[in-house]
Amino acid sequence: MRKRSAYAPWARVLAMAVALIVLLAGFVGTMAAPSTAAAAESGNPSAVKGKTYKVGTDTTFAPFEYREHGKMTGIDMELIRSIAKQEGFNVEIQSLGFNAALQALSSNQVDVVIAGMSITDERKATYDFSSPYFQSGIQMAIAENNDDITGYKDLKGKTVVAKTGAEGETYAKQHADEYGYKVISVDQSSTMYEMVKSGNAVAVFDDYPVLAYGVSQNNGLKIVTPKVPHGEYGMAVNKGMNADLLAAIDDGLTKIIASGEYERIVAQYLGEDGAKEQVKAISGKITDNGSTDGTQKKVGFLGLVEQSMPALLQGLKNTLLITLLSFVIALALGVAFGLMKVSEHRLLAGIANVYIAVFRGTPILVWAFFFYFGVPQLIGHSVNIWVAGALTLSLNSGAYLAEIVRGAVQSVDPGQMEGARSLGLNHKQAMSRVILPQASKIAMPSIINQLVIMIKDSSLLLAIGFGELLYQAQQLYAANFRVTETLLIVGIMYFVAITVLTWLANIVDRKVNR
């Protein structure tokens, strides 16, 4: 009888994954953006009267959007509400975060996004924009107690931070080689500022009104460079869709500028001089809604895979490295604390119980922020992001592995210990030679499962700017706005990586515990 290859099932799994990519490539390829002609179709502003539109926005981008007394407020929020009132339509505002808002727009869960979104040629390939409603600019800020950095020339060899998809990130990356600094991108403004204050970055690049507002609110930073004009903000709808809404937004914007309402809104946050400057900057641009001339060509799904793969493979490499490193540490912690918990020594058992309770009872993100932002402020020295990531994953998983080890040891028949002791073995010898070998067989499936969980949990480290797989995907779709397709590629990569690692772990299990 012909022996079946042990590799056959896994080869079929990988073949299915490849087939899935091809099928989805064909499916997604049919979801191409509408033609330029459709995108350029003019809408009827009066057609929106009485209708309700869902508006996606960021969560923390003061003074444009932020929460005050539980309500979304800021320049963007007041503008869209004022325009809606002027044009006779209603809005339901959803605070999602910048990237999540764009994803919601692409999937038609919201109708329009207003989130301090700069109008760029790349974005015009995917979205239709309103007329510009704000002219932005870039500034750099540092910690208020930092007297070493006075300008861009002092950044050589250092790390700066910017917000993913924002103009500050674009500007920072454009000049990184010129001034010799490294750029880390994160998803939240608050995270950027904490990185600077904790010493994990020396400077932040951000839009000037956002920085100025934060400094005025005593956020611990100071601005050290003049404003560099850079980009204009617009409201975005899906390409070729909601032409009536876009026309109404432009019409309403024109009216509130003429009536002085626009200047009143902006003056609340940027002062009279800032408001007058904005009125002057955007006047005469109301008809220029940034419709594309067709020069930005949207590549197909397979082209997107080819473009994205170098960055995604680097992210996958980082994901696997941080996972395996953390797993080794977590396994050592799990065995140690698991044995301590079943120990007859009450102090050791108590220490194990506290460790397990603390790390099983708190979210991973809390510890990621603590190790990367909190510890540096406590010790006065920055913490390497790999160290912070490894500590976060290993200490959290170590608590779960400790319970797995404890359960496995206690699952061994008590008669095994009695038999070993009756043969003259002391407690230590009985544990190492009789109990633990049996416990390892019992625990191995759960340990392998914990490894899989750690791979997925590593994606949470993107919140502190660790360059794992999902972080790289976020950087890609912040630039190309192909959110669904990029996440599809990432999902398949996770599936293949976890499948292969599980296969390898099962091979080790069979060889060690046969």
Short mmCIF file of C-alpha atoms in Angstrom, two decimals:
data_model
loop_
_atom_site.label_atom_id
_atom_site.label_comp_id
_atom_site.label_asym_id
_atom_site.label_seq_id
_atom_site.Cartn_x
_atom_site.Cartn_y
_atom_site.Cartn_z
CA MET A 1 0.00 0.00 0.00
CA ARG A 2 1.36 3.38 -0.96
CA LYS A 3 2.20 5.54 2.08
CA ARG A 4 0.49 8.90 2.13
CA SER A 5 2.86 11.87 2.36
CA ALA A 6 2.63 13.86 5.60
CA TYR A 7 3.07 17.00 3.55
CA ALA A 8 0.06 16.39 1.30
CA PRO A 9 -2.62 18.02 3.53
CA TRP A 10 -0.55 21.16 3.96
CA ALA A 11 0.27 21.34 0.27
CA ARG A 12 -3.47 21.30 -0.41
CA VAL A 13 -4.03 24.09 2.12
CA LEU A 14 -1.42 26.28 0.44
CA ALA A 15 -2.85 25.47 -2.98
CA MET A 16 -6.29 26.52 -1.74
CA ALA A 17 -4.84 29.80 -0.49
CA VAL A 18 -3.29 30.51 -3.89
CA ALA A 19 -6.57 29.63 -5.62
CA LEU A 20 -8.40 31.96 -3.25
CA ILE A 21 -6.07 34.82 -4.17
CA VAL A 22 -6.69 34.23 -7.90
CA LEU A 23 -10.48 34.05 -7.47
CA LEU A 24 -10.59 37.16 -5.32
CA ALA A 25 -8.31 38.95 -7.77
CA GLY A 26 -10.91 38.41 -10.46
CA PHE A 27 -13.74 39.45 -8.15
CA VAL A 28 -12.03 42.57 -6.82
CA GLY A 29 -10.95 43.46 -10.34
CA THR A 30 -14.62 43.91 -11.21
CA MET A 31 -14.92 46.51 -8.47
CA ALA A 32 -13.02 49.15 -10.43
CA ALA A 33 -13.66 52.81 -9.77
CA PRO A 34 -16.20 54.54 -11.99
CA SER A 35 -14.88 56.31 -15.03
CA THR A 36 -13.56 59.85 -14.92
CA ALA A 37 -16.54 61.00 -16.90
CA ALA A 38 -18.91 59.66 -14.25
CA ALA A 39 -16.81 61.19 -11.51
CA ALA A 40 -16.94 64.56 -13.14
CA GLU A 41 -20.74 64.55 -13.46
CA SER A 42 -22.17 67.68 -11.89
CA GLY A 43 -24.74 67.24 -9.16
CA ASN A 44 -27.92 69.05 -8.22
CA PRO A 45 -27.59 70.75 -4.79
CA SER A 46 -31.35 70.99 -4.32
CA ALA A 47 -31.70 67.18 -4.61
CA VAL A 48 -30.25 66.68 -1.10
CA LYS A 49 -32.96 68.60 0.75
CA GLY A 50 -34.56 66.54 3.52
CA LYS A 51 -32.12 63.66 3.14
CA THR A 52 -29.84 62.29 5.87
CA TYR A 53 -26.18 61.54 5.16
CA LYS A 54 -23.68 59.62 7.26
CA VAL A 55 -20.44 61.51 7.87
CA GLY A 56 -17.23 59.68 8.81
CA THR A 57 -14.58 61.57 10.74
CA ASP A 58 -11.47 61.20 12.88
CA THR A 59 -11.55 60.81 16.65
CA THR A 60 -8.69 63.06 17.84
CA PHE A 61 -7.59 65.80 15.47
CA ALA A 62 -8.20 68.96 17.47
CA PRO A 63 -9.09 71.68 16.62
CA PHE A 64 -10.80 70.06 13.59
CA GLU A 65 -12.56 67.21 15.35
CA TYR A 66 -12.52 66.17 19.00
CA ARG A 67 -14.93 65.49 21.83
CA GLU A 68 -16.05 68.08 24.34
CA HIS A 69 -18.64 67.18 26.97
CA GLY A 70 -19.30 63.97 25.03
CA LYS A 71 -20.12 65.74 21.75
CA MET A 72 -18.03 65.88 18.59
CA THR A 73 -16.93 69.44 17.98
CA GLY A 74 -14.21 71.35 16.13
CA ILE A 75 -13.80 73.25 12.87
CA ASP A 76 -14.78 70.33 10.64
CA MET A 77 -17.80 69.42 12.74
CA GLU A 78 -19.16 72.95 12.85
CA LEU A 79 -18.56 73.44 9.12
CA ILE A 80 -20.41 70.29 8.03
CA ARG A 81 -23.31 71.06 10.37
CA SER A 82 -23.49 74.64 9.14
CA ILE A 83 -23.39 73.55 5.49
CA ALA A 84 -26.06 70.91 6.13
CA LYS A 85 -28.33 73.50 7.75
CA GLN A 86 -27.71 75.91 4.88
CA GLU A 87 -28.53 73.30 2.22
CA GLY A 88 -31.41 71.60 4.04
CA PHE A 89 -30.00 68.10 4.64
CA ASN A 90 -29.23 66.21 7.85
CA VAL A 91 -26.01 64.58 9.01
CA GLU A 92 -25.20 61.64 11.29
CA ILE A 93 -21.59 61.98 12.41
CA GLN A 94 -19.62 58.80 13.12
CA SER A 95 -16.32 59.17 14.98
CA LEU A 96 -14.21 56.34 13.57
CA GLY A 97 -10.57 57.38 13.28
CA PHE A 98 -8.97 58.56 10.03
CA ASN A 99 -8.17 55.23 8.38
CA ALA A 100 -11.36 53.59 9.63
CA ALA A 101 -13.38 56.49 8.21
CA LEU A 102 -11.81 55.99 4.78
CA GLN A 103 -12.50 52.27 4.97
CA ALA A 104 -16.11 52.99 5.90
CA LEU A 105 -16.37 55.35 2.92
CA SER A 106 -14.91 52.78 0.53
CA SER A 107 -17.45 50.20 1.74
CA ASN A 108 -20.33 52.73 1.51
CA GLN A 109 -21.00 52.64 5.26
CA VAL A 110 -20.68 56.42 5.29
CA ASP A 111 -21.49 58.89 2.51
CA VAL A 112 -18.78 61.49 3.05
CA VAL A 113 -15.59 61.92 5.08
CA ILE A 114 -14.47 65.18 6.64
CA ALA A 115 -11.36 64.68 8.73
CA GLY A 116 -8.72 67.24 7.90
CA MET A 117 -8.12 65.23 4.71
CA SER A 118 -5.64 66.74 2.27
CA ILE A 119 -6.49 66.76 -1.41
CA THR A 120 -3.77 64.86 -3.30
CA ASP A 121 -3.45 63.39 -6.78
CA GLU A 122 -3.24 59.88 -5.30
CA ARG A 123 -6.49 60.36 -3.40
CA LYS A 124 -8.23 61.80 -6.46
CA ALA A 125 -7.85 58.38 -8.13
CA THR A 126 -10.19 56.92 -5.49
CA TYR A 127 -12.32 59.79 -4.21
CA ASP A 128 -14.07 62.91 -5.46
CA PHE A 129 -13.36 65.99 -3.36
CA SER A 130 -15.27 69.07 -2.46
CA SER A 131 -13.76 72.49 -2.98
CA PRO A 132 -10.89 73.18 -0.56
CA TYR A 133 -12.20 74.46 2.77
CA PHE A 134 -8.88 74.94 4.59
CA GLN A 135 -5.29 75.63 3.57
CA SER A 136 -2.92 73.75 5.82
CA GLY A 137 0.79 73.88 6.58
CA ILE A 138 3.40 71.82 8.41
CA GLN A 139 5.33 72.59 11.58
CA MET A 140 7.65 70.64 13.83
CA ALA A 141 7.37 70.43 17.60
CA ILE A 142 9.58 68.92 20.31
CA ALA A 143 9.27 68.27 24.03
CA GLU A 144 9.07 71.54 25.94
CA ASN A 145 12.11 70.60 28.07
CA ASN A 146 14.26 69.81 25.00
CA ASP A 147 16.77 72.57 24.22
CA ASP A 148 18.93 70.53 21.83
CA ILE A 149 16.66 70.66 18.77
CA THR A 150 16.20 74.07 17.18
CA GLY A 151 15.41 73.07 13.59
CA TYR A 152 15.55 70.36 10.95
CA LYS A 153 19.36 70.41 10.85
CA ASP A 154 19.51 68.99 14.39
CA LEU A 155 17.57 65.84 13.49
CA LYS A 156 20.42 63.86 11.90
CA GLY A 157 20.49 60.27 13.20
CA LYS A 158 17.33 60.78 15.26
CA THR A 159 13.73 59.51 15.08
CA VAL A 160 10.70 61.67 14.39
CA VAL A 161 7.02 60.76 14.39
CA ALA A 162 4.07 61.70 12.19
CA LYS A 163 0.44 60.69 11.77
CA THR A 164 -0.37 58.00 9.23
CA GLY A 165 -1.84 59.44 6.04
CA ALA A 166 -1.48 63.07 7.15
CA GLU A 167 0.40 65.88 5.42
CA GLY A 168 2.92 65.87 8.26
CA GLU A 169 3.90 62.31 7.36
CA THR A 170 4.26 63.21 3.68
CA TYR A 171 6.45 66.21 4.47
CA ALA A 172 8.56 64.30 7.00
CA LYS A 173 9.26 61.47 4.57
CA GLN A 174 10.05 63.89 1.73
CA HIS A 175 12.87 65.46 3.77
CA ALA A 176 14.09 62.41 5.73
CA ASP A 177 17.11 61.78 3.48
CA GLU A 178 17.97 65.47 3.31
CA TYR A 179 18.24 65.82 7.08
CA GLY A 180 19.16 62.20 7.93
CA TYR A 181 16.36 61.27 10.33
CA LYS A 182 14.05 58.26 10.59
CA VAL A 183 10.25 58.55 10.43
CA ILE A 184 7.82 56.47 12.48
CA SER A 185 4.12 56.75 11.62
CA VAL A 186 1.30 56.16 14.11
CA ASP A 187 -2.47 56.33 13.86
CA GLN A 188 -3.38 58.73 16.65
CA SER A 189 -2.30 62.29 17.42
CA SER A 190 -2.15 61.53 21.15
CA THR A 191 0.25 58.66 20.46
CA MET A 192 2.56 60.98 18.53
CA TYR A 193 2.79 63.44 21.37
CA GLU A 194 3.39 60.71 23.95
CA MET A 195 6.26 59.34 21.85
CA VAL A 196 7.94 62.73 21.88
CA LYS A 197 7.39 63.28 25.60
CA SER A 198 8.67 59.77 26.43
CA GLY A 199 11.81 60.24 24.35
CA ASN A 200 10.98 57.54 21.77
CA ALA A 201 10.99 60.30 19.14
CA VAL A 202 12.64 63.70 19.33
CA ALA A 203 10.13 65.60 17.21
CA VAL A 204 6.67 65.45 15.70
CA PHE A 205 5.62 66.73 12.27
CA ASP A 206 1.99 67.77 12.14
CA ASP A 207 -0.45 70.24 10.63
CA TYR A 208 0.17 73.71 12.09
CA PRO A 209 -3.32 74.34 13.52
CA VAL A 210 -3.28 70.96 15.27
CA LEU A 211 0.13 71.59 16.82
CA ALA A 212 -0.73 75.16 17.78
CA TYR A 213 -3.96 74.09 19.43
CA GLY A 214 -2.22 71.28 21.34
CA VAL A 215 0.50 73.58 22.61
CA SER A 216 -2.13 76.10 23.73
CA GLN A 217 -3.72 73.27 25.73
CA ASN A 218 -0.39 72.54 27.49
CA ASN A 219 0.29 69.19 25.83
CA GLY A 220 3.98 69.28 26.82
CA LEU A 221 5.37 70.31 23.42
CA LYS A 222 6.77 73.47 21.86
CA ILE A 223 6.94 74.50 18.21
CA VAL A 224 10.42 75.20 16.82
CA THR A 225 9.90 75.74 13.07
CA PRO A 226 7.84 78.23 11.03
CA LYS A 227 4.79 77.09 9.10
CA VAL A 228 5.46 75.57 5.69
CA PRO A 229 2.36 75.84 3.42
CA HIS A 230 1.48 72.30 2.44
CA GLY A 231 -1.82 71.11 1.03
CA GLU A 232 -5.51 71.90 1.23
CA TYR A 233 -8.29 70.06 3.06
CA GLY A 234 -11.40 68.81 1.30
CA MET A 235 -14.41 66.60 2.01
CA ALA A 236 -14.40 63.28 0.14
CA VAL A 237 -17.04 61.01 -1.37
CA ASN A 238 -16.57 57.80 -3.32
CA LYS A 239 -15.61 58.40 -6.92
CA GLY A 240 -18.61 58.85 -9.19
CA MET A 241 -21.06 58.73 -6.27
CA ASN A 242 -23.03 61.31 -4.29
CA ALA A 243 -22.55 64.04 -6.88
CA ASP A 244 -25.60 65.87 -5.51
CA LEU A 245 -24.13 65.85 -1.99
CA LEU A 246 -20.77 67.12 -3.27
CA ALA A 247 -22.48 69.92 -5.20
CA ALA A 248 -24.49 70.86 -2.10
CA ILE A 249 -21.34 70.95 0.03
CA ASP A 250 -19.65 73.31 -2.43
CA ASP A 251 -22.76 75.46 -2.65
CA GLY A 252 -23.12 75.60 1.11
CA LEU A 253 -19.43 76.38 1.60
CA THR A 254 -19.72 79.30 -0.81
CA LYS A 255 -22.72 80.66 1.09
CA ILE A 256 -21.24 80.42 4.59
CA ILE A 257 -18.06 82.12 3.41
CA ALA A 258 -20.10 84.95 1.89
CA SER A 259 -22.22 85.31 5.02
CA GLY A 260 -19.23 85.40 7.37
CA GLU A 261 -20.27 82.17 9.13
CA TYR A 262 -17.10 80.41 7.96
CA GLU A 263 -14.88 83.12 9.43
CA ARG A 264 -16.81 83.02 12.71
CA ILE A 265 -16.35 79.24 13.02
CA VAL A 266 -12.62 79.26 12.29
CA ALA A 267 -12.01 82.28 14.54
CA GLN A 268 -13.28 80.31 17.56
CA TYR A 269 -10.32 77.95 17.24
CA LEU A 270 -7.58 79.86 15.43
CA GLY A 271 -8.35 83.48 16.32
CA GLU A 272 -9.42 86.37 14.11
CA ASP A 273 -6.11 86.59 12.24
CA GLY A 274 -6.09 82.86 11.49
CA ALA A 275 -9.68 83.00 10.27
CA LYS A 276 -9.05 85.96 7.95
CA GLU A 277 -5.97 84.19 6.58
CA GLN A 278 -8.08 81.12 5.75
CA VAL A 279 -10.83 83.11 4.08
CA LYS A 280 -8.25 84.78 1.88
CA ALA A 281 -6.49 81.48 1.10
CA ILE A 282 -9.55 79.51 -0.03
CA SER A 283 -11.56 82.29 -1.68
CA GLY A 284 -11.77 81.75 -5.41
CA LYS A 285 -11.14 77.99 -5.09
CA ILE A 286 -14.72 76.90 -4.55
CA THR A 287 -15.10 75.66 -8.14
CA ASP A 288 -11.82 73.74 -8.02
CA ASN A 289 -13.03 70.55 -6.38
CA GLY A 290 -10.01 68.55 -7.41
CA SER A 291 -11.66 66.28 -9.96
CA THR A 292 -8.99 64.17 -11.61
CA ASP A 293 -7.97 64.51 -15.22
CA GLY A 294 -7.45 60.77 -15.49
CA THR A 295 -3.66 60.81 -15.10
CA GLN A 296 -3.86 58.77 -11.90
CA LYS A 297 -4.34 55.17 -13.06
CA LYS A 298 -5.64 52.64 -10.57
CA VAL A 299 -3.77 49.34 -10.88
CA GLY A 300 -5.57 46.00 -10.68
CA PHE A 301 -5.54 43.63 -7.73
CA LEU A 302 -2.51 41.65 -8.89
CA GLY A 303 -0.67 44.90 -9.54
CA LEU A 304 -1.53 45.97 -6.00
CA VAL A 305 -0.14 42.67 -4.68
CA GLU A 306 3.11 43.25 -6.58
CA GLN A 307 3.42 46.82 -5.31
CA SER A 308 2.61 45.94 -1.73
CA MET A 309 4.58 42.73 -1.28
CA PRO A 310 8.03 44.17 -0.35
CA ALA A 311 6.59 46.17 2.55
CA LEU A 312 4.23 43.39 3.60
CA LEU A 313 7.01 40.78 3.60
CA GLN A 314 9.09 43.05 5.83
CA GLY A 315 6.09 43.34 8.12
CA LEU A 316 5.60 39.57 8.11
CA LYS A 317 9.27 39.09 9.00
CA ASN A 318 8.92 41.46 11.95
CA THR A 319 5.70 39.74 13.03
CA LEU A 320 7.31 36.30 13.06
CA LEU A 321 10.48 37.51 14.79
CA ILE A 322 8.68 39.34 17.61
CA THR A 323 6.27 36.42 18.02
CA LEU A 324 8.96 33.73 18.22
CA LEU A 325 11.15 35.82 20.52
CA SER A 326 8.22 36.56 22.80
CA PHE A 327 7.03 32.95 22.69
CA VAL A 328 10.38 31.64 23.94
CA ILE A 329 10.31 34.11 26.85
CA ALA A 330 6.62 33.44 27.52
CA LEU A 331 7.17 29.68 27.56
CA ALA A 332 9.96 30.02 30.12
CA LEU A 333 7.73 32.27 32.23
CA GLY A 334 4.77 29.93 31.82
CA VAL A 335 6.70 26.85 32.97
CA ALA A 336 8.25 28.72 35.90
CA PHE A 337 5.06 30.33 37.18
CA GLY A 338 2.95 27.27 36.38
CA LEU A 339 5.18 25.11 38.58
CA MET A 340 5.25 27.82 41.24
CA LYS A 341 1.45 27.79 41.32
CA VAL A 342 1.29 24.03 42.02
CA SER A 343 4.17 24.30 44.47
CA GLU A 344 3.64 23.47 48.12
CA HIS A 345 5.53 26.69 48.96
CA ARG A 346 2.81 29.25 49.75
CA LEU A 347 4.95 32.30 48.96
CA LEU A 348 5.86 31.00 45.49
CA ALA A 349 2.24 30.06 44.82
CA GLY A 350 1.13 33.52 45.93
CA ILE A 351 3.61 35.27 43.60
CA ALA A 352 2.41 33.11 40.70
CA ASN A 353 -1.23 33.88 41.47
CA VAL A 354 -0.57 37.64 41.48
CA TYR A 355 1.36 37.53 38.20
CA ILE A 356 -1.33 35.49 36.46
CA ALA A 357 -4.16 37.62 37.80
CA VAL A 358 -2.52 40.92 36.77
CA PHE A 359 -1.61 39.99 33.20
CA ARG A 360 -4.75 37.98 32.47
CA GLY A 361 -6.90 40.74 33.91
CA THR A 362 -5.55 43.67 31.87
CA PRO A 363 -5.59 44.35 28.10
CA ILE A 364 -2.45 43.93 26.01
CA LEU A 365 -2.65 47.51 24.73
CA VAL A 366 -2.42 48.87 28.27
CA TRP A 367 0.94 47.16 28.71
CA ALA A 368 2.16 48.14 25.24
CA PHE A 369 1.53 51.80 26.05
CA PHE A 370 2.97 51.41 29.55
CA PHE A 371 6.25 49.82 28.45
CA TYR A 372 6.76 52.14 25.46
CA PHE A 373 5.41 55.43 26.82
CA GLY A 374 5.13 55.07 30.58
CA VAL A 375 8.40 53.38 31.54
CA PRO A 376 10.61 55.92 29.69
CA GLN A 377 8.96 58.76 31.61
CA LEU A 378 9.55 56.87 34.87
CA ILE A 379 13.20 55.99 34.24
CA GLY A 380 14.15 59.02 32.14
CA HIS A 381 15.39 56.90 29.23
CA SER A 382 13.70 55.68 26.05
CA VAL A 383 12.80 52.00 25.60
CA ASN A 384 13.55 50.21 22.32
CA ILE A 385 10.32 49.35 20.52
CA TRP A 386 11.38 45.70 20.15
CA VAL A 387 11.97 45.48 23.89
CA ALA A 388 8.59 47.06 24.64
CA GLY A 389 6.87 44.72 22.17
CA ALA A 390 8.57 41.59 23.48
CA LEU A 391 7.79 42.49 27.08
CA THR A 392 4.16 43.13 26.22
CA LEU A 393 3.58 39.86 24.37
CA SER A 394 5.71 37.60 26.55
CA LEU A 395 4.36 38.78 29.92
CA ASN A 396 0.77 38.57 28.71
CA SER A 397 1.14 35.14 27.08
CA GLY A 398 3.31 33.89 29.93
CA ALA A 399 0.31 34.26 32.27
CA TYR A 400 -1.87 32.11 30.00
CA LEU A 401 0.89 29.54 29.51
CA ALA A 402 1.33 29.34 33.28
CA GLU A 403 -2.30 28.28 33.60
CA ILE A 404 -1.84 25.76 30.78
CA VAL A 405 1.17 24.26 32.55
CA ARG A 406 -0.64 24.25 35.88
CA GLY A 407 -3.66 22.50 34.36
CA ALA A 408 -1.49 19.93 32.58
CA VAL A 409 0.46 19.06 35.74
CA GLN A 410 -2.70 18.67 37.77
CA SER A 411 -4.23 16.52 35.02
CA VAL A 412 -1.61 13.83 35.49
CA ASP A 413 -2.98 10.97 37.57
CA PRO A 414 -1.95 11.53 41.23
CA GLY A 415 -1.01 7.87 41.34
CA GLN A 416 1.95 8.66 39.10
CA MET A 417 3.53 10.80 41.82
CA GLU A 418 2.76 8.21 44.48
CA GLY A 419 4.30 5.45 42.36
CA ALA A 420 7.43 7.51 41.69
CA ARG A 421 7.87 8.31 45.37
CA SER A 422 7.39 4.67 46.32
CA LEU A 423 10.30 3.81 44.01
CA GLY A 424 12.58 6.10 46.03
CA LEU A 425 12.46 9.27 43.91
CA ASN A 426 12.26 12.54 45.77
CA HIS A 427 9.67 15.18 44.79
CA LYS A 428 11.99 17.02 42.40
CA GLN A 429 13.06 13.83 40.64
CA ALA A 430 9.47 12.60 40.39
CA MET A 431 8.38 15.90 38.83
CA SER A 432 11.19 16.04 36.26
CA ARG A 433 11.20 12.35 35.29
CA VAL A 434 7.59 11.28 35.63
CA ILE A 435 5.09 14.14 35.93
CA LEU A 436 6.47 16.77 33.53
CA PRO A 437 7.00 14.41 30.55
CA GLN A 438 3.34 13.38 30.79
CA ALA A 439 2.19 16.95 31.43
CA SER A 440 4.03 18.18 28.31
CA LYS A 441 2.00 15.82 26.12
CA ILE A 442 -1.22 17.07 27.68
CA ALA A 443 -0.22 20.75 27.39
CA MET A 444 1.26 20.74 23.89
CA PRO A 445 -1.96 21.34 21.87
CA SER A 446 -2.84 24.30 24.11
CA ILE A 447 0.71 25.67 23.88
CA ILE A 448 0.56 25.51 20.09
CA ASN A 449 -2.78 27.31 20.21
CA GLN A 450 -1.21 30.03 22.37
CA LEU A 451 1.52 30.48 19.74
CA VAL A 452 -1.19 31.11 17.13
CA ILE A 453 -2.88 33.62 19.43
CA MET A 454 0.44 35.43 19.93
CA ILE A 455 0.88 35.85 16.18
CA LYS A 456 -2.50 37.57 15.96
CA ASP A 457 -1.96 39.56 19.15
CA SER A 458 1.26 40.99 17.71
CA SER A 459 -0.92 43.11 15.40
CA LEU A 460 -1.87 45.22 18.43
CA LEU A 461 1.69 46.54 18.53
CA LEU A 462 0.90 48.75 15.53
CA ALA A 463 -0.59 51.13 18.11
CA ILE A 464 2.94 52.02 19.29
CA GLY A 465 4.39 52.11 15.77
CA PHE A 466 5.96 48.64 15.65
CA GLY A 467 6.47 47.68 12.00
CA GLU A 468 4.61 44.36 11.99
CA LEU A 469 2.41 43.08 9.16
CA LEU A 470 -0.78 45.03 9.88
CA TYR A 471 1.23 48.21 10.53
CA GLN A 472 2.80 47.91 7.06
CA ALA A 473 -0.66 47.37 5.57
CA GLN A 474 -1.88 50.49 7.33
CA GLN A 475 0.97 52.49 5.83
CA LEU A 476 0.10 51.17 2.37
CA TYR A 477 -3.61 51.87 2.41
CA ALA A 478 -3.04 55.26 3.98
CA ALA A 479 -1.32 56.11 0.69
CA ASN A 480 -3.25 54.08 -1.90
CA PHE A 481 -6.67 53.94 -0.16
CA ARG A 482 -7.20 50.34 -1.31
CA VAL A 483 -8.24 49.35 2.20
CA THR A 484 -10.35 46.27 1.52
CA GLU A 485 -7.95 44.77 -0.99
CA THR A 486 -4.87 45.46 1.14
CA LEU A 487 -6.50 43.87 4.19
CA LEU A 488 -7.50 40.90 2.04
CA ILE A 489 -3.85 40.34 1.09
CA VAL A 490 -2.82 40.68 4.74
CA GLY A 491 -5.50 38.21 5.85
CA ILE A 492 -4.23 35.61 3.40
CA MET A 493 -0.64 36.18 4.54
CA TYR A 494 -1.67 35.68 8.18
CA PHE A 495 -3.55 32.51 7.23
CA VAL A 496 -0.58 31.01 5.38
CA ALA A 497 1.91 31.99 8.11
CA ILE A 498 -0.24 30.56 10.92
CA THR A 499 -0.94 27.40 8.93
CA VAL A 500 2.76 26.77 8.29
CA LEU A 501 3.77 27.53 11.89
CA THR A 502 1.05 25.22 13.22
CA TRP A 503 2.27 22.48 10.91
CA LEU A 504 5.86 22.89 12.08
CA ALA A 505 4.78 22.98 15.73
CA ASN A 506 2.81 19.75 15.28
CA ILE A 507 5.86 18.08 13.74
CA VAL A 508 7.93 19.09 16.76
CA ASP A 509 5.16 17.82 19.04
CA ARG A 510 5.12 14.42 17.35
CA LYS A 511 8.90 14.06 17.47
CA VAL A 512 9.27 15.19 21.09
CA ASN A 513 6.28 13.41 22.57
CA ARG A 514 6.10 10.21 20.55
#
